[in-house]
Short mmCIF file of C-alpha atoms and ligand atoms in Angstrom, two decimals:
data_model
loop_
_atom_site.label_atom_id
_atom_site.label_comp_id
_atom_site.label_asym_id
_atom_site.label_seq_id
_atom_site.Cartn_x
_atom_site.Cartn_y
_atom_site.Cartn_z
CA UNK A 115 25.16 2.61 -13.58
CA UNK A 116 26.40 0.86 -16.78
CA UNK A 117 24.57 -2.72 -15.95
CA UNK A 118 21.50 -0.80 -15.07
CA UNK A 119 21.40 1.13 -18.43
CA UNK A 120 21.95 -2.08 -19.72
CA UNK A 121 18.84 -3.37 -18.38
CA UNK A 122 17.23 -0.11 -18.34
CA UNK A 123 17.40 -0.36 -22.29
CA UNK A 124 16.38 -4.12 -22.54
CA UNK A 125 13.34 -3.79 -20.88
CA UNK A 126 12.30 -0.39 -22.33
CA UNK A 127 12.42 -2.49 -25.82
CA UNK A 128 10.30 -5.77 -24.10
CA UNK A 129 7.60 -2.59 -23.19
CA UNK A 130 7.74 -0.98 -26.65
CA UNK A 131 6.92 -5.42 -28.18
CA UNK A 132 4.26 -5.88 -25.35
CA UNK A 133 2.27 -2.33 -25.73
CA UNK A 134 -0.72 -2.47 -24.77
CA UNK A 135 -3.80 -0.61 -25.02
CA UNK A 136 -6.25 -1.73 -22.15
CA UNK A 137 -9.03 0.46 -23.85
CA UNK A 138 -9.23 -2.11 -26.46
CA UNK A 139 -8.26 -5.16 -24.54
CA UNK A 140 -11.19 -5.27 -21.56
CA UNK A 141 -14.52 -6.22 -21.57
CA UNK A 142 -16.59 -4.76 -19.51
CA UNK A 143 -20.22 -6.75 -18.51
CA UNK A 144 -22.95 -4.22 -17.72
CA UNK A 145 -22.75 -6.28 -13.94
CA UNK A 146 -20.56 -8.53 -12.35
CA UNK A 147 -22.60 -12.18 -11.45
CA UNK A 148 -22.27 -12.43 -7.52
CA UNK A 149 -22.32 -16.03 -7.50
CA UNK A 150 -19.05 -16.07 -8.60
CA UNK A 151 -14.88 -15.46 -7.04
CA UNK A 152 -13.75 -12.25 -7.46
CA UNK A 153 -10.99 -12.64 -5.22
CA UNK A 154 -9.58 -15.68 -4.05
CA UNK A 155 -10.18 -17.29 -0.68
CA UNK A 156 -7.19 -17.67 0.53
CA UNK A 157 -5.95 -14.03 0.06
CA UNK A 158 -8.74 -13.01 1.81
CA UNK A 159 -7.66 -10.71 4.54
CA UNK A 160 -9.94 -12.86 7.33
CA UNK A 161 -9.05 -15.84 6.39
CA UNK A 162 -8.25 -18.15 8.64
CA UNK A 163 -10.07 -16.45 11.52
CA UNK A 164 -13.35 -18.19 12.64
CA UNK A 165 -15.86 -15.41 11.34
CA UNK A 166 -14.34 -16.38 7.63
CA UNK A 167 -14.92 -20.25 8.40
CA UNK A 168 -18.47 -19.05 10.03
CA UNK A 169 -19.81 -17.25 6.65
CA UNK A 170 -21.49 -19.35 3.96
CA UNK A 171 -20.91 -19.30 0.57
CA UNK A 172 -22.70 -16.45 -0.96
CA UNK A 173 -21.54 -14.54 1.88
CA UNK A 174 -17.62 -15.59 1.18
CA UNK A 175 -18.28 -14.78 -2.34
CA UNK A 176 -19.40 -11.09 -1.09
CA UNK A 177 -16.60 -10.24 1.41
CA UNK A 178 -14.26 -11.27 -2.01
CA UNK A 179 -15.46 -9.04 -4.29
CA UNK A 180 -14.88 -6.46 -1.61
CA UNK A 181 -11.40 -7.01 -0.75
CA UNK A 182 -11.18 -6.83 -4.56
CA UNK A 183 -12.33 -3.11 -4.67
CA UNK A 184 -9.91 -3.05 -2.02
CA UNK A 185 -7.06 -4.70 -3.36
CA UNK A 186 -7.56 -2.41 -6.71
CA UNK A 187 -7.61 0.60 -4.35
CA UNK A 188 -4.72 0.01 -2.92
CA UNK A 189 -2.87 -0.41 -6.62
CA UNK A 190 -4.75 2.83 -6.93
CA UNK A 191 -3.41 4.59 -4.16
CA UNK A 192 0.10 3.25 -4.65
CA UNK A 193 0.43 3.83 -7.92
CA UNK A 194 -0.76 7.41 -7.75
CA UNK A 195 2.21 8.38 -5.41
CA UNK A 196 4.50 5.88 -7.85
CA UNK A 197 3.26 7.87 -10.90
CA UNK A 198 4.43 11.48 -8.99
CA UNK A 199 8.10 9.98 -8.15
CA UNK A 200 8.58 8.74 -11.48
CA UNK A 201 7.96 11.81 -13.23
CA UNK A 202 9.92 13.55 -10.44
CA UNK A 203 13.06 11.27 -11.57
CA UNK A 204 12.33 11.87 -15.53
CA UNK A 205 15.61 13.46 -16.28
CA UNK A 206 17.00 13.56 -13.57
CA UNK A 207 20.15 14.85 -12.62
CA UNK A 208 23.44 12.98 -13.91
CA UNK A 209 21.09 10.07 -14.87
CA UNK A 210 21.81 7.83 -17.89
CA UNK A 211 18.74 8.43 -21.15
CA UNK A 212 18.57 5.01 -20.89
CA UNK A 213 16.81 5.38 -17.37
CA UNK A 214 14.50 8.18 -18.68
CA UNK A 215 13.40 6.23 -21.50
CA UNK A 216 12.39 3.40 -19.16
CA UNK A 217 10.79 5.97 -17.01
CA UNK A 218 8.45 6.82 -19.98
CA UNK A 219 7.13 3.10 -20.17
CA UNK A 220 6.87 2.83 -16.27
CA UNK A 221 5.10 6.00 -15.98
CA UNK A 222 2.89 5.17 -19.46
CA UNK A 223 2.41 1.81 -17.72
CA UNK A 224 1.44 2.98 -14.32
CA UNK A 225 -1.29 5.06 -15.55
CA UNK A 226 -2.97 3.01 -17.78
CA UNK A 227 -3.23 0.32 -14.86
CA UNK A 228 -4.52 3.04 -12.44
CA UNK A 229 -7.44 3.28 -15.61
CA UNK A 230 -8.29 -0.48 -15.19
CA UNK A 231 -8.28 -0.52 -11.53
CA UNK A 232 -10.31 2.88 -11.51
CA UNK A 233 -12.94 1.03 -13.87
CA UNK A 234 -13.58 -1.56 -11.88
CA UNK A 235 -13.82 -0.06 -8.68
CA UNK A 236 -16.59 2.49 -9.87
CA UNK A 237 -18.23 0.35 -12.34
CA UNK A 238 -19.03 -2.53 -9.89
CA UNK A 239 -17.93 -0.78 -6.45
CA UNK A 240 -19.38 2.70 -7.00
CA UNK A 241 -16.67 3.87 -5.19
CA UNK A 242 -12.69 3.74 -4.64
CA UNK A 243 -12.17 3.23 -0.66
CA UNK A 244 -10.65 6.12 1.01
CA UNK A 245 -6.42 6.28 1.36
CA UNK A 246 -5.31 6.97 5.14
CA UNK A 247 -1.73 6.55 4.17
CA UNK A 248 -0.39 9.94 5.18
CA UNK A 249 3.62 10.92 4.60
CA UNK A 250 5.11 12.64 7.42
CA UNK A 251 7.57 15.40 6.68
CA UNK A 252 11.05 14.40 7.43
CA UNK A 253 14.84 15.21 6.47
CA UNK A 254 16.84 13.39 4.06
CA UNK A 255 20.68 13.21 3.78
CA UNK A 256 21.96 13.41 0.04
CA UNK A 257 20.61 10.18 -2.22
CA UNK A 258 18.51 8.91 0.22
CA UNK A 259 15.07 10.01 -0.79
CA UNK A 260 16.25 8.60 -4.17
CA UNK A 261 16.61 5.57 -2.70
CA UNK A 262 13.77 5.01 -0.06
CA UNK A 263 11.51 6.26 -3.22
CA UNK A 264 12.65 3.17 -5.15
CA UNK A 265 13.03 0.34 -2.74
CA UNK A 266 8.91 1.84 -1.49
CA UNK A 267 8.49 0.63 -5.15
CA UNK A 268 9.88 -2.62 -4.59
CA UNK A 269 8.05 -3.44 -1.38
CA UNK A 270 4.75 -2.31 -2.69
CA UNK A 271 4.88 -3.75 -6.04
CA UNK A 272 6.21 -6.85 -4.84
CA UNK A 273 3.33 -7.49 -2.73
CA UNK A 274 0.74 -6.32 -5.20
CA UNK A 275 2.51 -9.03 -7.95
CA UNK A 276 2.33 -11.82 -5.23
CA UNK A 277 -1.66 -11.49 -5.48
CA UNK A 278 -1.87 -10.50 -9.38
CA UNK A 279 0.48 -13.62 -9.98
CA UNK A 280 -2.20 -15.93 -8.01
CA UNK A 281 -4.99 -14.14 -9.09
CA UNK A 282 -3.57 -13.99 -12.79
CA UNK A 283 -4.35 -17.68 -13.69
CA UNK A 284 -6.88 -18.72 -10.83
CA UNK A 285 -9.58 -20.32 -12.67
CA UNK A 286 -11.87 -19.93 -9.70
CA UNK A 287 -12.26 -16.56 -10.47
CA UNK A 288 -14.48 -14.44 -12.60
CA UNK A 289 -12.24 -14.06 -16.21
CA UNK A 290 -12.60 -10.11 -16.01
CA UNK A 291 -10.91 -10.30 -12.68
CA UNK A 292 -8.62 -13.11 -13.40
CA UNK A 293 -7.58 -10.85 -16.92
CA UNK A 294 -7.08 -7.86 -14.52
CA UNK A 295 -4.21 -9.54 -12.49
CA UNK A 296 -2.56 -11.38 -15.36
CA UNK A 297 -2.51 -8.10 -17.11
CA UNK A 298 -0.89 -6.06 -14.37
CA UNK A 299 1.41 -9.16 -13.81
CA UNK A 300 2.92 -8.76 -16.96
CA UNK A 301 3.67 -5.58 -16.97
CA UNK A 302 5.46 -5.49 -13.35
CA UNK A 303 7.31 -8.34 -13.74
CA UNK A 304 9.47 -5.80 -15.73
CA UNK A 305 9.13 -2.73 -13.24
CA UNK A 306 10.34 -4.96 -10.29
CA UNK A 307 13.42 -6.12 -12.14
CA UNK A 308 14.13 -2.51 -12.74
CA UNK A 309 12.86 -1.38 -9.22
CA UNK A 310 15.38 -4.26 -7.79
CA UNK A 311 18.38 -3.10 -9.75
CA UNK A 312 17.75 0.54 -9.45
CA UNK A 313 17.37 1.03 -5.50
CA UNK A 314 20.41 -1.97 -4.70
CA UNK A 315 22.69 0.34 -6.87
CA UNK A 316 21.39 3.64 -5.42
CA UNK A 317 22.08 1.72 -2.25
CA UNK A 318 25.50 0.79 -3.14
CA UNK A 319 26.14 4.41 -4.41
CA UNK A 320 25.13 7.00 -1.34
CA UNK A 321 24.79 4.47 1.75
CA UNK A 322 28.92 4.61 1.84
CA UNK A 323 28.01 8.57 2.50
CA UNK A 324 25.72 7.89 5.33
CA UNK A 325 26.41 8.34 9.30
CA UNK A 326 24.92 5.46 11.29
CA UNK A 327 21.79 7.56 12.41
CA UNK A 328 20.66 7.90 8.48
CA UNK A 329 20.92 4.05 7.94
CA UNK A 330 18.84 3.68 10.78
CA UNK A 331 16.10 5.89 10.00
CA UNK A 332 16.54 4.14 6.74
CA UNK A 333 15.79 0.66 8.52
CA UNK A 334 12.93 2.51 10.43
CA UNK A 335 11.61 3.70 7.99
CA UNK A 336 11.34 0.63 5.21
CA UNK A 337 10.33 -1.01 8.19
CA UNK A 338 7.71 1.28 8.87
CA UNK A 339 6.11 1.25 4.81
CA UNK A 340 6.13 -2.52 5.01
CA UNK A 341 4.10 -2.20 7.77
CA UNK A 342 1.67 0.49 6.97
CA UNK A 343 1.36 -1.24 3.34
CA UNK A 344 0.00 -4.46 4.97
CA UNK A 345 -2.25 -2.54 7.15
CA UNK A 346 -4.15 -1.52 4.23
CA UNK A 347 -4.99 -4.77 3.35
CA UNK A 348 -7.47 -4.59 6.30
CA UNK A 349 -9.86 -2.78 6.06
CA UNK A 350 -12.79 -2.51 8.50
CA UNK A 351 -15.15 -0.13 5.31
CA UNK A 352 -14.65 -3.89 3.58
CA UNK A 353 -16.06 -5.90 6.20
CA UNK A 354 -18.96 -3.49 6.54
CA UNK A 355 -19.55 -3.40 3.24
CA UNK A 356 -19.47 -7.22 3.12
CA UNK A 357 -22.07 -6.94 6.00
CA UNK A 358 -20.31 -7.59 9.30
CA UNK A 359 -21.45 -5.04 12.16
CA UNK A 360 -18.26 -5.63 14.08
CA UNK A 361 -16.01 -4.29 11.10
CA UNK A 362 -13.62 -2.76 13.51
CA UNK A 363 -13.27 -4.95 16.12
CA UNK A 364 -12.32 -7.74 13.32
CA UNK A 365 -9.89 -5.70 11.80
CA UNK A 366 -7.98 -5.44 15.07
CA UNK A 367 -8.63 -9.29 15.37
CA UNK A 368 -7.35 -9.90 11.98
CA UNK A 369 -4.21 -7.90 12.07
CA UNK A 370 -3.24 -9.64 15.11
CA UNK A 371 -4.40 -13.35 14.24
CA UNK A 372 -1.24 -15.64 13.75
CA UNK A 373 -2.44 -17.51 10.70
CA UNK A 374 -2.90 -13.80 9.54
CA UNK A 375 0.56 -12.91 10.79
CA UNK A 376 2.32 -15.92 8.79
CA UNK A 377 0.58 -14.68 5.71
CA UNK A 378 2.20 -11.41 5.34
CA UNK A 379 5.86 -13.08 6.46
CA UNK A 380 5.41 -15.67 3.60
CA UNK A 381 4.39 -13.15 1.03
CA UNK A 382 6.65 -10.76 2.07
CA UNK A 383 9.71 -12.77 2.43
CA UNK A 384 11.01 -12.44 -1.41
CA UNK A 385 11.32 -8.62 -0.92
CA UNK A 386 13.00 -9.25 2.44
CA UNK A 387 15.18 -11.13 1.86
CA UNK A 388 16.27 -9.14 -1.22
CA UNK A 389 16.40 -5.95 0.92
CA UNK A 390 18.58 -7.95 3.94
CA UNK A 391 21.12 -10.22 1.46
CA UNK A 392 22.16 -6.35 -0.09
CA UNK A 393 22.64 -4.80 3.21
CA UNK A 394 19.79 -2.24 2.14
CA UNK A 395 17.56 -3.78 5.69
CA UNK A 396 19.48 -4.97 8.15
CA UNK A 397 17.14 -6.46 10.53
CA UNK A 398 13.71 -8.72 9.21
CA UNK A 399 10.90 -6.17 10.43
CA UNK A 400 8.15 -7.44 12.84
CA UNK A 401 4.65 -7.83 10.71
CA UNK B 228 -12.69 17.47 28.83
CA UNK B 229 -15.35 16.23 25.30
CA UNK B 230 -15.90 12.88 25.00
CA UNK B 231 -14.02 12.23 22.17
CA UNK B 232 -10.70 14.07 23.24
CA UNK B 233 -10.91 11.54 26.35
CA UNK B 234 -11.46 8.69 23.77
CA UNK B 235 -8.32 9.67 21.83
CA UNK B 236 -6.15 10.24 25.13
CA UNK B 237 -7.02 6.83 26.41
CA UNK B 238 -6.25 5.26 22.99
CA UNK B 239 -2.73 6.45 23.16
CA UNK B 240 -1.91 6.01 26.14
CA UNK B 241 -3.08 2.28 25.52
CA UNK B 242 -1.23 2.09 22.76
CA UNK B 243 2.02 3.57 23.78
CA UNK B 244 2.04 2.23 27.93
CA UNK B 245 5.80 4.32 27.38
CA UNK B 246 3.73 8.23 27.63
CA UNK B 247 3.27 9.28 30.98
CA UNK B 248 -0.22 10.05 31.26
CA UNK B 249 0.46 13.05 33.56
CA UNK B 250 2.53 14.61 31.00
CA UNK B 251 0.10 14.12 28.33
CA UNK B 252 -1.61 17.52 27.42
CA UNK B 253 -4.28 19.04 25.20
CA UNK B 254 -1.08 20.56 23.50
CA UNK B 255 1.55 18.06 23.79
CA UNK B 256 3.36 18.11 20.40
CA UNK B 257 2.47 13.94 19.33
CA UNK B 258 4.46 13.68 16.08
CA UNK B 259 7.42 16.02 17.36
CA UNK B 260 7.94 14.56 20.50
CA UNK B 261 7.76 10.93 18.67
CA UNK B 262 4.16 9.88 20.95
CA UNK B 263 2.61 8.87 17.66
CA UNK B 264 4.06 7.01 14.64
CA UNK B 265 3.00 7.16 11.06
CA UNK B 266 1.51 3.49 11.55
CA UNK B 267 -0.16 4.53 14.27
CA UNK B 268 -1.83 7.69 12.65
CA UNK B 269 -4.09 4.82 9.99
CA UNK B 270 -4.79 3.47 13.13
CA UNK B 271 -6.18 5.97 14.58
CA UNK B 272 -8.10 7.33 11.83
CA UNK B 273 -9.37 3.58 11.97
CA UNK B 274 -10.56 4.48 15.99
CA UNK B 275 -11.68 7.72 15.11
CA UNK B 276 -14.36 6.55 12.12
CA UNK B 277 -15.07 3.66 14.91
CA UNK B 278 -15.74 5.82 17.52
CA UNK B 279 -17.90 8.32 15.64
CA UNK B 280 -19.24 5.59 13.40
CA UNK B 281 -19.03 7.12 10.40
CA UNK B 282 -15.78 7.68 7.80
CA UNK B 283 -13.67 10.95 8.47
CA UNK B 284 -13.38 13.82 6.29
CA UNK B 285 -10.60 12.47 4.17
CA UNK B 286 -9.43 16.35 3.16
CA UNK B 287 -8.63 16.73 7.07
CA UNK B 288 -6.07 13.90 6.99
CA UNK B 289 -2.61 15.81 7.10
CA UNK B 290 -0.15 15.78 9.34
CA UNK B 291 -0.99 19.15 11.28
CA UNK B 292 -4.12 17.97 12.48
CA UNK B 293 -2.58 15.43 14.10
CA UNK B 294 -0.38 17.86 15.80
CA UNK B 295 -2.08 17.51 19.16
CA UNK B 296 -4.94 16.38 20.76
CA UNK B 297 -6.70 20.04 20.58
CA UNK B 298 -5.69 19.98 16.45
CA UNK B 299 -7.01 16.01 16.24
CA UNK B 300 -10.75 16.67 18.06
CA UNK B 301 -10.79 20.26 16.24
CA UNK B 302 -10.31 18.31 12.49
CA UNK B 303 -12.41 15.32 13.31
CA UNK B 304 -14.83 15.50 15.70
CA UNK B 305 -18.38 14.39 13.37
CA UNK B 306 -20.03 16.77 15.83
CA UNK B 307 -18.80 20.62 17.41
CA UNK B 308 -17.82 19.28 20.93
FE1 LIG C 610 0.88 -1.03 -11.70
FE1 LIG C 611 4.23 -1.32 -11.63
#
C-alpha cells in the first residue's frame, strides 16, 4: 500500500494543477450543424457491416451523432455507479489518507464529466438512452467486492478512454465533440493509472485468501462485465433513431459480425492483457 | 398460455439449447437455477421492447421480475395478457 499512496498522492497534486471547471470551459451552440462528424466512422458500432457501407453520407453523419448520445450515455451510466463506489470507499477502513484524498478528485472529477455528458445528451439528444445494465445480487468472500469494484473501473474506463483518446484530436469531428473527448481524456488518463494500481494490489492482497470457487466466480464474473459493457455499445433505440426499421435485427447482426467481433478484441486487449499478465483473469474472455 | 409468455419461453430455450423444455415452467426459478445470465437479461429486455415494439418500463427492470416467466410477462407485458 506504500507505492500506491505514493501514487495516490502524486496524482491527487497533477488534479489539484489541472482543475477544471467545465462550466466555464464549454461552449454550447444553440444547435449542433448535421452536416458534420459527431462521432467517428470507424467507431461506429455498424461499421463494417453492409447496411453501414449501404447508407449515404448525410445518413452516416446521422447514425454518428446517435451513437454519440449513446456513447455519452454509457459514460453516464457508468459513471453514476463509479460515483456510488467511490464514495462508498471514502474512508474506508484501514485505508491510507492518501487514497481518500485521491478519492475526492476522482469523485469531484466523475461528476463534473457526468454534467458534460448530461448536457449534451439533452441539449442536442433530448434525451439520455435508457440503462438495462442490471446487478444481480450475489455473495462476496472478504476483499473481493473491493476488488471486482475497482478492476469494473478499469475495464470500463479503459474502453471509454480508447474512444475519447481517438475522438480527442479527430479533426473530422465537430470541435464541441472533439473538446468533449479530449477533456474526459485528460482527466482519466490519471484515474486508470490509479484504477490499475489499486485493483492489481487489492488483487495481490485478498486473492492469497481465496478458495478456487471465489477466483472463478471472479473470472466469471470480469468476464461477464466485459461482456455486458460491449453490449451496450449496440444499441437497437440508436439505429431507430438514426432511421433503420430493422433496429433489432441489426443489433443481433452487429454483435455477431466478425469485423465487429475484432473491434472489441483490439480495443479491449490493453485491459486484458493487464488483467491476465497479473494473474487477476486467467483466461482471455470470448467477445 | 399469452402470446408473449410463449415468445419469452421460446427465446430461452433458443438461447440456452442446455434447458430442457419439459422442465421449463411458468415458475421455474431462471436466475436461481442459473437458466438466465446477467448478459442475457439486456438481451432480453432487447427481445422484449422488440417484441412489443415499444421501450419497457425502465422502473420494472430489477432482478425479481425476472424471477420467472409468470414475474417477467406480469412486469412487462405493454398490454394485460
Ligand atoms: Fe469520467
Ligand atoms: Fe474516470
Amino acid at each position: 500500500m506504500e507505492r500506491l499512496a505514493r501514487i495516490a498522492r502524486k496524482l491527487s497534486d497533477a488534479s489539484v494543477k489541472r482543475y477544471n471547471n467545465p462550466y466555464a470551459e464549454f461552449q454550447w451552440p444553440q444547435d449542433l450543424p448535421m452536416d458534420q462528424w459527431h462521432f467517428a466512422p470507424e467507431l461506429i458500432s455498424l461499421y463494417g457491416l453492409e447496411e453501414y457501407a449501404a447508407l449515404n453520407e448525410p445518413q452516416q453523419k446521422q447514425l454518428a451523432f446517435w451513437e454519440a448520445v449513446n456513447f455519452f450515455g454509457i459514460n453516464i451510466h457508468g459513471e453514476k455507479a463509479l460515483i456510488g463506489g467511490l464514495a462508498e470507499h471514502l474512508y474506508y477502513m484501514n485505508w491510507s489518507p492518501e487514497l481518500s484524498e485521491y478519492l475526492h478528485h476522482f469523485l469531484d472529477e466523475e461528476n463534473k464529466h457526468m454534467t458534460v455528458f448530461g448536457t449534451f445528451c439533452h441539449r442536442y439528444g433530448k434525451k439520455v438512452y435508457a440503462d438495462k445494465k442490471m446487478a444481480l445480487p450475489r455473495d462476496y468472500a472478504k476483499g473481493e467486492a473491493d476488488f471486482l469494484f475497482f478492476a469494473k473501473v478499469v475495464i470500463f474506463e479503459e474502453l471509454v478512454d480508447h474512444y475519447n483518446m481517438a475522438m480527442g484530436k479527430d479533426e473530422r469531428l465537430h470541435p464541441l465533440v472533439q473538446h468533449i473527448n479530449q477533456y474526459h481524456h485528460n482527466d482519466e488518463a490519471r484515474h486508470l493509472a490509479f484504477g490499475r494500481e489499486l485493483s492489481k494490489s487489492l488483487f495481490e492482497q485478498w486473492a492469497p485468501t481465496w478458495n478456487e470457487q471465489t477466483l472463478a466466480g471472479v473470472q466469471a464474473y470480469l468476464s461477464n462485465y466485459i461482456v455486458s459493457t460491449w453490449r451496450e455499445y449496440y444499441n437497437p433505440a440508436v439505429y431507430a433513431d438514426a432511421g433503420f426499421d430493422n433496429s433489432y435485427a441489426l443489433y443481433q447482426k452487429a454483435w455477431s459480425a466478425p469485423a465487429c467481433r475484432a473491434h472489441r478484441e483490439a480495443v479491449s486487449a490493453n485491459c486484458i492483457n493487464y488483467f491476465l499478465e497479473h494473474g487477476m483473469m486467467t483466461e482471455r474472455p470470448a467477445l | 398460455m399469452s402470446t408473449l409468455k410463449h415468445q419469452v419461453r421460446e427465446w430461452i430455450l433458443s438461447t440456452n439449447p442446455a434447458v430442457d423444455g419439459a422442465t421449463l415452467t411458468d415458475e421455474t426459478p431462471l436466475l436461481e437455477q442459473k437458466i438466465l445470465s446477467s448478459i442475457q437479461l439486456m438481451d432480453l429486455i432487447l427481445f422484449l421492447e422488440h417484441v412489443q415494439g415499444q421501450p419497457v418500463d425502465i422502473d420494472q427492470v430489477r432482478p425479481e421480475n425476472f424471477h420467472s416467466l409468470n414475474t417477467i410477462c406480469a412486469a412487462f407485458a405493454a398490454t394485460p395478457e
